[in-house]
């Protein structure tokens, strides 16, 4: 099951929250900064040991001071107009994050709108990639709760529309 929820992902009580990180995995602005602030310095300490992450992939850590047991740090693509494999890289983020959540024994995951802030990916197109990729991944699997977290009303509407298609 996929649902849309508007609010701050750092408050979410799920098995894994996904972070929209960069390749260094050493923190940044946006949702990344918010997650690191809420999780406390132990998260950065753990991230330092990961050696970064490729665009389109993800790595998992503990949740530290968050309610969530795990943080999955996914590195979305920077938007360059759509002709540089952005959609495939974004889809790969969602799939890899779900694979890592499953391997960690999770059945509940919350995602921010990866790449749609600083990285400039158009929100409508990103929402369709998110919904299509997650729907395909969830096919044949039972008991999952996947939440698409929108920080603002506009993103919530866009995600809702992508879900209703
Ligand atoms: N809860 C939920 N969503 C949030 C929150 C929050 N607390 N804060 C922001 N968002 P962005 P990106 C939304 O820029 O585009 C960082 O510096 C935000 O409104 O956080 O993937 C990293 O270190 C937007 O819809 O991530 C990278 O360098 C969405 O989260 C770079 O930004 C993603 O926006 C990654 O850029």
Coordinates of C-alpha atoms and ligand atoms in Angstrom, one line a residue:
X1 CA 0.0 0.0 0.0
X2 CA 1.2 3.5 -0.9
X3 CA -0.1 6.6 0.7
X4 CA 0.7 10.3 0.7
X5 CA 1.3 12.3 3.9
X6 CA 2.1 15.9 4.4
X7 CA 4.6 16.9 7.1
X8 CA 8.1 16.6 8.4
X9 CA 9.6 13.1 7.7
X10 CA 12.0 13.4 10.7
X11 CA 9.0 12.9 13.1
X12 CA 7.9 9.6 11.3
X13 CA 7.5 6.5 13.3
X14 CA 8.3 3.9 10.7
X15 CA 11.0 1.2 10.3
X16 CA 13.0 3.2 7.8
X17 CA 13.0 6.8 6.7
X18 CA 14.7 7.6 3.4
X19 CA 17.0 10.5 3.2
X20 CA 17.6 12.5 0.0
X21 CA 21.4 12.6 0.4
X22 CA 24.4 13.5 -1.8
X23 CA 27.2 11.3 -2.9
X24 CA 29.4 12.2 0.1
X25 CA 26.7 11.0 2.6
X26 CA 28.0 13.6 5.0
X27 CA 24.9 15.7 5.3
X28 CA 23.7 18.9 3.6
X29 CA 20.6 21.1 3.4
X30 CA 17.0 20.3 2.9
X31 CA 15.7 17.0 4.2
X32 CA 19.2 15.7 4.6
X33 CA 20.1 18.6 7.1
X34 CA 16.8 18.0 8.9
X35 CA 17.4 14.3 9.3
X36 CA 20.9 14.8 10.5
X37 CA 19.8 17.4 13.0
X38 CA 17.0 15.2 14.4
X39 CA 19.1 12.0 14.4
X40 CA 22.0 13.6 16.3
X41 CA 25.8 13.4 15.7
X42 CA 25.9 9.6 15.9
X43 CA 24.4 9.5 12.4
X44 CA 27.2 11.5 10.8
X45 CA 29.7 9.4 12.6
X46 CA 28.2 6.2 11.1
X47 CA 27.9 7.9 7.7
X48 CA 31.6 8.7 7.7
X49 CA 32.3 5.0 7.6
X50 CA 30.3 4.3 4.5
X51 CA 32.6 5.8 1.9
X52 CA 29.9 7.7 0.0
X53 CA 27.4 6.4 -2.4
X54 CA 26.9 6.5 -6.2
X55 CA 24.0 8.4 -7.8
X56 CA 21.0 6.2 -8.2
X57 CA 22.0 4.0 -5.2
X58 CA 21.5 4.0 -1.5
X59 CA 23.1 2.9 1.8
X60 CA 21.5 2.1 5.2
X61 CA 22.4 3.2 8.7
X62 CA 20.8 3.2 12.1
X63 CA 18.2 5.8 13.0
X64 CA 20.0 7.0 16.1
X65 CA 17.8 9.6 17.9
X66 CA 15.0 9.3 15.3
X67 CA 11.9 7.2 16.0
X68 CA 12.7 5.3 12.8
X69 CA 15.0 2.3 13.3
X70 CA 16.9 3.0 10.1
X71 CA 17.8 5.8 7.7
X72 CA 18.3 4.8 4.1
X73 CA 20.4 7.4 2.4
X74 CA 19.5 7.6 -1.3
X75 CA 21.4 9.7 -3.8
X76 CA 19.0 11.1 -6.4
X77 CA 20.1 12.6 -9.8
X78 CA 20.6 16.3 -10.4
X79 CA 18.1 17.3 -13.0
X80 CA 19.9 18.2 -16.3
X81 CA 16.8 18.4 -18.5
X82 CA 15.9 14.8 -18.6
X83 CA 18.2 13.5 -21.3
X84 CA 20.9 12.2 -19.0
X85 CA 19.2 9.2 -17.6
X86 CA 17.7 11.1 -14.7
X87 CA 14.4 9.0 -14.6
X88 CA 16.3 5.7 -14.6
X89 CA 18.6 6.9 -11.8
X90 CA 15.7 8.2 -9.7
X91 CA 13.8 4.9 -10.2
X92 CA 16.9 3.0 -9.1
X93 CA 17.0 5.1 -5.9
X94 CA 13.5 4.0 -5.0
X95 CA 14.2 0.3 -5.8
X96 CA 17.5 0.2 -4.0
X97 CA 15.9 1.8 -0.9
X98 CA 13.1 -0.8 -0.9
X99 CA 15.6 -3.7 -1.3
X100 CA 17.6 -2.4 1.6
X101 CA 14.5 -1.9 3.8
X102 CA 13.4 -5.5 3.0
X103 CA 16.9 -6.9 3.8
X104 CA 16.7 -5.0 7.2
X105 CA 13.4 -6.7 8.0
X106 CA 11.3 -3.5 7.5
X107 CA 7.7 -3.4 6.2
X108 CA 7.2 0.3 6.7
X109 CA 9.1 3.0 4.8
X110 CA 8.7 6.8 4.4
X111 CA 10.2 8.6 1.4
X112 CA 10.7 12.3 0.8
X113 CA 10.3 13.6 -2.8
X114 CA 13.9 12.7 -3.7
X115 CA 15.7 15.1 -6.1
X116 CA 12.8 17.6 -6.3
X117 CA 14.4 20.3 -4.0
X118 CA 18.0 21.4 -4.5
X119 CA 18.5 18.9 -7.3
X120 CA 15.8 20.5 -9.4
X121 CA 13.9 17.4 -10.7
X122 CA 10.4 18.6 -11.8
X123 CA 7.9 17.5 -9.1
X124 CA 5.2 16.0 -11.4
X125 CA 7.7 13.8 -13.3
X126 CA 9.5 12.7 -10.1
X127 CA 6.1 11.8 -8.5
X128 CA 5.3 9.6 -11.4
X129 CA 8.6 7.8 -11.3
X130 CA 8.2 7.3 -7.5
X131 CA 4.7 5.9 -7.8
X132 CA 5.4 3.7 -10.8
X133 CA 8.7 2.3 -9.4
X134 CA 7.2 1.6 -5.9
X135 CA 4.0 0.0 -7.4
X136 CA 6.1 -2.3 -9.5
X137 CA 8.4 -3.2 -6.6
X138 CA 5.4 -3.9 -4.3
X139 CA 3.7 -6.2 -6.8
X140 CA 3.4 -9.7 -5.3
X141 CA 4.5 -8.5 -1.9
X142 CA 2.1 -8.3 1.1
X143 CA 1.9 -6.2 4.2
X144 CA 4.0 -3.2 3.2
X145 CA 3.2 0.4 4.2
X146 CA 5.0 2.9 2.0
X147 CA 4.5 6.6 2.7
X148 CA 5.3 9.4 0.3
X149 CA 6.0 12.4 2.5
X150 CA 5.4 15.9 1.1
X151 CA 6.8 18.8 2.9
X152 CA 4.4 21.3 1.4
X153 CA 0.8 21.3 0.1
X154 CA 1.8 21.6 -3.6
X155 CA 3.9 18.4 -3.4
X156 CA 1.2 16.6 -1.5
X157 CA -1.3 17.4 -4.4
X158 CA 1.2 16.3 -7.0
X159 CA 1.9 13.0 -5.3
X160 CA -1.8 12.5 -4.8
X161 CA -2.5 12.9 -8.5
X162 CA 0.4 10.6 -9.4
X163 CA -1.1 8.0 -7.1
X164 CA -4.6 8.3 -8.6
X165 CA -3.6 7.9 -12.2
Ligands
LIG1 N1 10.5 16.3 5.6 C1 10.0 16.0 4.4 N2 10.4 16.5 3.2 C2 11.3 17.5 3.3 C3 11.8 18.0 4.5 C4 11.4 17.3 5.7 N3 11.8 17.7 6.9 N4 12.7 19.0 4.3 C5 12.7 19.2 2.9 N5 11.8 18.3 2.3 P1 16.0 18.3 -1.0 P2 17.2 16.9 -3.2 C6 11.5 18.1 0.9 O1 16.5 19.6 -1.5 O2 16.5 17.7 -4.2 C7 20.8 18.3 0.2 O3 21.7 19.4 0.5 C8 11.7 19.3 0.0 O4 10.7 20.2 0.1 O5 16.1 18.1 0.5 O6 17.3 15.4 -3.5 C9 21.6 17.0 0.1 O7 22.7 16.9 0.9 C10 11.7 18.5 -1.4 O8 10.4 18.3 -1.8 O9 16.7 17.1 -1.7 C11 21.9 17.0 -1.4 O10 23.1 17.7 -1.6 C12 12.4 17.2 -1.0 O11 12.3 17.1 0.4 C13 20.8 17.7 -2.0 O12 20.2 18.5 -1.0 C14 13.8 17.0 -1.5 O13 14.5 18.2 -1.4 C15 19.7 16.7 -2.5 O14 18.7 17.4 -3.2

